Short mmCIF file of C-alpha atoms and ligand atoms in Angstrom, two decimals:
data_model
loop_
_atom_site.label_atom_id
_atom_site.label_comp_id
_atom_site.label_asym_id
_atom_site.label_seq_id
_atom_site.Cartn_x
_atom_site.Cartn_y
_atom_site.Cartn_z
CA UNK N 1 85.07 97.20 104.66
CA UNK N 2 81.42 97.58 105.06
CA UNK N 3 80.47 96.76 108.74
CA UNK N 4 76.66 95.16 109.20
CA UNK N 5 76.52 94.67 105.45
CA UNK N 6 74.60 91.38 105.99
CA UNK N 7 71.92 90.81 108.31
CA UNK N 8 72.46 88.02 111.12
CA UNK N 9 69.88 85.54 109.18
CA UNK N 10 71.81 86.22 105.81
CA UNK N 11 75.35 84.65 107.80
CA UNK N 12 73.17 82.62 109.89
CA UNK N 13 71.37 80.77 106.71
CA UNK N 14 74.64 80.47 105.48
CA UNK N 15 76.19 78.33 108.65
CA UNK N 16 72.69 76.54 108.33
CA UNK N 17 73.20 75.64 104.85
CA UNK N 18 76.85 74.40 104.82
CA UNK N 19 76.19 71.93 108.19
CA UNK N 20 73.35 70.53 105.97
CA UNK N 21 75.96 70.03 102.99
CA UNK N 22 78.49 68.41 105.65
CA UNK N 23 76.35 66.47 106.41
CA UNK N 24 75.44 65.03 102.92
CA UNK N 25 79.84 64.32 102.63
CA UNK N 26 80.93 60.65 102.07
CA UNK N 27 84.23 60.24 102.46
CA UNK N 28 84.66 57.48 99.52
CA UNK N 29 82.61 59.76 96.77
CA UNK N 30 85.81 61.65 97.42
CA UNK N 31 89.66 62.10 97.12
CA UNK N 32 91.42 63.05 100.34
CA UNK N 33 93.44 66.22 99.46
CA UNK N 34 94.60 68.93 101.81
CA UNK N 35 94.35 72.59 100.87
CA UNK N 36 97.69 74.33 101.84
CA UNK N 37 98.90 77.67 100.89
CA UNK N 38 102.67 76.75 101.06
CA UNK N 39 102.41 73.65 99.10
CA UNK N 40 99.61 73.33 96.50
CA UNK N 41 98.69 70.37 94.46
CA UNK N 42 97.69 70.32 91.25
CA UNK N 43 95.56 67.30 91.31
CA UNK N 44 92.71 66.51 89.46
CA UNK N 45 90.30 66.67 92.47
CA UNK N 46 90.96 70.22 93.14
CA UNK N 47 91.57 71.61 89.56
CA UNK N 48 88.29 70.02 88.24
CA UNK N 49 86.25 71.76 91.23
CA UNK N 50 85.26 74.48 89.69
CA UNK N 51 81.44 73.70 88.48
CA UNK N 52 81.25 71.49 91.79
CA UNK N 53 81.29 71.23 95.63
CA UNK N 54 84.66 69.73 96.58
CA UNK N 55 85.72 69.29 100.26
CA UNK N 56 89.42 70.20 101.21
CA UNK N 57 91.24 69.03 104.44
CA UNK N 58 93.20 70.67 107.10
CA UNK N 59 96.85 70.06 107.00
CA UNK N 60 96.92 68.60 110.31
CA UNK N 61 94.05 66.77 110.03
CA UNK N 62 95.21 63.79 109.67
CA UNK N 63 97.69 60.99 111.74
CA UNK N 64 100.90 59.48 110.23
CA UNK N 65 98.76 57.12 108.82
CA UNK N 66 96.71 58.98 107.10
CA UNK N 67 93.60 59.02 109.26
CA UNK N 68 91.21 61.89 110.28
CA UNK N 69 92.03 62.46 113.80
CA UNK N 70 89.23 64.44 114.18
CA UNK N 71 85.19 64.63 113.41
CA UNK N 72 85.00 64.79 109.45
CA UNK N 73 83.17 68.90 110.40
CA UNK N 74 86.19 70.04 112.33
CA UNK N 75 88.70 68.46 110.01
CA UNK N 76 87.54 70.33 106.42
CA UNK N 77 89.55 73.52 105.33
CA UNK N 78 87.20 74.68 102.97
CA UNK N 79 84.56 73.70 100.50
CA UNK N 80 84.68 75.12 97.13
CA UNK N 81 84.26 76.40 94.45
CA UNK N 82 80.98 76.13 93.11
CA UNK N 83 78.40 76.60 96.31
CA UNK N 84 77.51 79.94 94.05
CA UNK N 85 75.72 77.76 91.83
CA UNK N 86 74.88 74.82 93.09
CA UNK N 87 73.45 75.47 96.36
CA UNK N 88 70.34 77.37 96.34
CA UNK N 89 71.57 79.24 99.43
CA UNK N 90 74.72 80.36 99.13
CA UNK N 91 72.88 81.53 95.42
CA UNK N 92 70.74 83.75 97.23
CA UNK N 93 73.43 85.18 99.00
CA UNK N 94 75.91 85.84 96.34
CA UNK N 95 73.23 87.60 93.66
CA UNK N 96 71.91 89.69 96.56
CA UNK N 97 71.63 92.73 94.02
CA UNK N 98 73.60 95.02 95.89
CA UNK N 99 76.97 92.86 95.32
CA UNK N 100 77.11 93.18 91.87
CA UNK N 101 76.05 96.75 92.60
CA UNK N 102 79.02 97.55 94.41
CA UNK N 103 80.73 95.56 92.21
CA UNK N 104 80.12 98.22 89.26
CA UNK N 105 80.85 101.27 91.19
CA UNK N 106 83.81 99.97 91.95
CA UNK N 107 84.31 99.59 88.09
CA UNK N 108 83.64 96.25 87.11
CA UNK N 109 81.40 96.41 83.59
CA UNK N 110 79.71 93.10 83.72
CA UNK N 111 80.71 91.31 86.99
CA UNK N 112 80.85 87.72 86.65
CA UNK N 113 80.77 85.05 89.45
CA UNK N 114 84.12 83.03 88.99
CA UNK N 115 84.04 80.96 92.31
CA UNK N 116 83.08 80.89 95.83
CA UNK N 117 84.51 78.79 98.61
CA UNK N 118 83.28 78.47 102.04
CA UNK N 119 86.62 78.44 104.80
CA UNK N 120 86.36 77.00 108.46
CA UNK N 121 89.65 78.12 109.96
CA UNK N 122 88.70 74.97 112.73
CA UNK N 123 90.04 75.58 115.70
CA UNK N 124 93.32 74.29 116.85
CA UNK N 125 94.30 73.51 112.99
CA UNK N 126 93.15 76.27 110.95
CA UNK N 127 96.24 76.48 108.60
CA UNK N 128 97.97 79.73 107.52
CA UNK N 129 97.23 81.66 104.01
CA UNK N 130 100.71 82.84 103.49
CA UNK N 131 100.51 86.94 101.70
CA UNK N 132 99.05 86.68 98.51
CA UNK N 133 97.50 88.81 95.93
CA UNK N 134 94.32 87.36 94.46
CA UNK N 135 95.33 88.11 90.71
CA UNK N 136 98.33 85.66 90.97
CA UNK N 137 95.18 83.16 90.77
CA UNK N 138 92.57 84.28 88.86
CA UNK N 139 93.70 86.93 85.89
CA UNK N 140 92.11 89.16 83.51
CA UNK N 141 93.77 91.79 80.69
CA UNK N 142 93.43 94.12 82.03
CA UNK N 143 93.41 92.92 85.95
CA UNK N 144 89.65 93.10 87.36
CA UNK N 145 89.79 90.38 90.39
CA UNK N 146 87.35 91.49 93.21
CA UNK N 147 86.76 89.35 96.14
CA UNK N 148 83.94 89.42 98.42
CA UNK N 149 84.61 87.96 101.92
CA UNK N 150 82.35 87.58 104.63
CA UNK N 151 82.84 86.74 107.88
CA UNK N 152 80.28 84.39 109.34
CA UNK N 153 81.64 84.55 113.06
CA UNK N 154 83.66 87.26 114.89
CA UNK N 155 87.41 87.07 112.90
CA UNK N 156 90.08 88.23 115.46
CA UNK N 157 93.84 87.90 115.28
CA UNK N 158 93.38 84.72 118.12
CA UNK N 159 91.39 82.96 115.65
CA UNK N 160 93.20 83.73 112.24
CA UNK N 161 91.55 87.17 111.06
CA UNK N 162 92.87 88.41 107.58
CA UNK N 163 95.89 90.88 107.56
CA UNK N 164 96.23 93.25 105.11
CA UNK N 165 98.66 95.92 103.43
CA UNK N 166 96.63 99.00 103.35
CA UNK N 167 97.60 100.40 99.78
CA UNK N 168 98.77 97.71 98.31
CA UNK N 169 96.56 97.58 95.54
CA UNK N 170 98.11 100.22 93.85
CA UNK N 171 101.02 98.37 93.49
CA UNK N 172 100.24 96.15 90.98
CA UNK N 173 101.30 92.44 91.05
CA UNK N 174 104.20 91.83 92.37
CA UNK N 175 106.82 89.66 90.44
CA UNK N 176 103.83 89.59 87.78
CA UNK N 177 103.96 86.11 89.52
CA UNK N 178 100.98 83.52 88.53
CA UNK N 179 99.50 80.42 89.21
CA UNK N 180 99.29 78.74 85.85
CA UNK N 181 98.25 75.14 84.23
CA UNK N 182 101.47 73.54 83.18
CA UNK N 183 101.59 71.83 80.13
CA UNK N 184 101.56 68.29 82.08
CA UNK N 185 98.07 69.36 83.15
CA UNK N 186 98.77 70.70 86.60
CA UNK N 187 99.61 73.60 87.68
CA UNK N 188 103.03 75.91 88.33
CA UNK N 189 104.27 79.27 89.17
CA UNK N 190 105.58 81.96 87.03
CA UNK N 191 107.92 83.31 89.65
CA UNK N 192 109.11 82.72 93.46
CA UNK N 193 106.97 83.49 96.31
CA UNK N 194 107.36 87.12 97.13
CA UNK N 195 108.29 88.50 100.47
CA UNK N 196 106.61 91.40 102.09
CA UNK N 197 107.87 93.14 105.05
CA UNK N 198 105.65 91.45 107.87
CA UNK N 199 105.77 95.09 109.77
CA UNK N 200 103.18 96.66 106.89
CA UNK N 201 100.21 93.80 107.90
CA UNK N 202 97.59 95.11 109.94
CA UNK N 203 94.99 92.78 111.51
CA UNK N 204 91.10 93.29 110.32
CA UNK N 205 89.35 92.39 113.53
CA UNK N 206 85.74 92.73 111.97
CA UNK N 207 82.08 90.92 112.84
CA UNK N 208 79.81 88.42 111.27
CA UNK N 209 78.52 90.06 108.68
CA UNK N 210 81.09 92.63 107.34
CA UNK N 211 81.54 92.69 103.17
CA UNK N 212 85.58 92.78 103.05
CA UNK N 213 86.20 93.80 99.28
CA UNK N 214 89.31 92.77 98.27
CA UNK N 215 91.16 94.48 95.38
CA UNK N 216 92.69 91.70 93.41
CA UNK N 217 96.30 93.37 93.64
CA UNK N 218 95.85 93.60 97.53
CA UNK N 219 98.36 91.74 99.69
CA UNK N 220 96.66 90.06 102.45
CA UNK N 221 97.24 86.97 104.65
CA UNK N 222 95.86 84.97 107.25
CA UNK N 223 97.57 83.32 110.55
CA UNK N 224 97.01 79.79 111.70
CA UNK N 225 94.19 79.42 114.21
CA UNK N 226 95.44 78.51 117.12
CA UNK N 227 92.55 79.08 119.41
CA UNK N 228 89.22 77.09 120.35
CA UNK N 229 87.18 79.24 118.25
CA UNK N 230 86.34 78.23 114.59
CA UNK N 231 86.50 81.27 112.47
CA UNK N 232 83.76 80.72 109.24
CA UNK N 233 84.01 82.77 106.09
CA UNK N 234 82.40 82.81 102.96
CA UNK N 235 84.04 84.38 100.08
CA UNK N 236 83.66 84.25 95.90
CA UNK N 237 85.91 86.04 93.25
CA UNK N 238 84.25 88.25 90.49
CA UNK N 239 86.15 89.45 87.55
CA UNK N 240 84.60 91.42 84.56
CA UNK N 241 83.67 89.70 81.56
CA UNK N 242 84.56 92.31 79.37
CA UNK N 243 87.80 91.80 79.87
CA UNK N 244 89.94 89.05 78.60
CA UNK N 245 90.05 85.93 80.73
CA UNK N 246 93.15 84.54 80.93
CA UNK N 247 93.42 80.83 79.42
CA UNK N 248 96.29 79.94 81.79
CA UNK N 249 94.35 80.22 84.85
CA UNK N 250 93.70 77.28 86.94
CA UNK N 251 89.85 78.01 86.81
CA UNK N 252 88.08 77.71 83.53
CA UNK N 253 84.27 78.08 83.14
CA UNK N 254 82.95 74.72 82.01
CA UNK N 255 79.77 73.94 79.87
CA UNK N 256 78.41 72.91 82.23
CA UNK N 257 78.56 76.21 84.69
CA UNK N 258 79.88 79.13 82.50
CA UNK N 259 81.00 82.17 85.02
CA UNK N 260 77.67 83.61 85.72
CA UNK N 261 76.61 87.25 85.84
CA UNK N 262 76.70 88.46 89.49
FE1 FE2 R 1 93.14 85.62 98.96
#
């Protein structure tokens, strides 16, 4: 963790720039899907999102009947997974040059932008991010996942701050277990959801502005917000394109936005 990595008018642009792209959301351009950690969907909507800006809901954001119960900027989960590209800020941001920098010192040979999403944790229904490793998603021969994430408020454990096992990147992947595209053209898991001992999680309580780098092989989580404080975070995944990309991953590059360089 890098404390103060980002100036406050780096994070603040960044808040800026995603109200403005909120604002440009209608509702019928779009397929209602929810973004849960516990039950994903492989539909089209989310695994065709990565060369554009898709908008993904909050569990509970909706009524029995399907309605948002809430204003349509308190309601999203996250927007993803091409803001890298496509908007001119969030650009900026992710090829500042010392990312890709850090990037190769910490051994990546040509770092390559795969996606970026921005996350709201909204108060009240942020949803949970159940322990994960990165590399069950996104996966290289060898493994070269790195994700940067960067708070854009205060993250605390009130208002769903990531948890982490410290070390856990040495372990490799646990279960070797992967999200892959099934032959029907969605999506399925190599092996059950692994269980780690909730004792080992410890909370990073970190400000605006921190870089969190996050070993692909490192076990980390995130609580439901529960509070009435939002808790913003942008994040994108780099891998190293000299290493194999793996076909079976959810995420391809498309023609029309191969992974850039970082
Ligand atoms: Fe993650």
């Amino acid at each position: 963790m890098l404390p103060n990595f980002y100036s406050e008018e780096q994070t603040h642009g960044l808040r800026k720039e995603i109200e403005k792209i909120c604002k440009s959301f209608v509702l019928e351009d779009h397929v209602k899907t929810v973004f849960s950690t516990t039950n994903q969907t492989g539909n089209s909507y989310f695994l065709d999102s990565g060369d554009k800006i898709r908008y993904f809901f909050e569990e509970k954001a909706f009524d029995a009947a399907g309605n948002l119960t809430k204003p349509f900027d308190k309601s999203i989960n996250k927007i993803g997974h091409a803001l890298h590209a496509l908007s001119p800020v969030f650009k900026a941001f992710t090829h500042d040059p010392r990312n890709a920098a850090i990037s190769r010192q910490l051994g990546l040979v040509r770092p390559k932008v795969a996606q970026s999403m921005y996350i709201f944790k909204q108060p009240g229904i942020g949803g949970v991010v159940v322990p994960h490793q990165d590399s069950t998603f996104l996966h290289t021969a060898p493994n070269s996942t790195l994700g940067f994430w960067v708070p854009v408020e205060r993250c605390t454990t009130t208002n769903g701050c990531l948890w982490a096992i410290p070390g856990s990147h040495h372990g490799g992947l646990a279960s070797q277990r992967r999200m892959v595209r099934s032959p029907d053209g969605g999506i399925t898991f190599t092996a059950p959801p692994v269980e780690f001992p909730e004792k080992d999680f410890v909370p990073l309580e970190i400000n605006a502005g921190t870089l969190v780098l996050l070993d692909g092989n490192l076990v980390h989580k995130s609580d439901e917000n529960r509070s009435n404080v939002s808790r913003h975070a942008y994040t994108w995944h780099c891998i190293d394109g000299s290493h194999e990309y793996d076909k079976l991953n959810w995420l391809q590059p498309s023609a029309a936005l191969p992974f850039p360089d970082l």
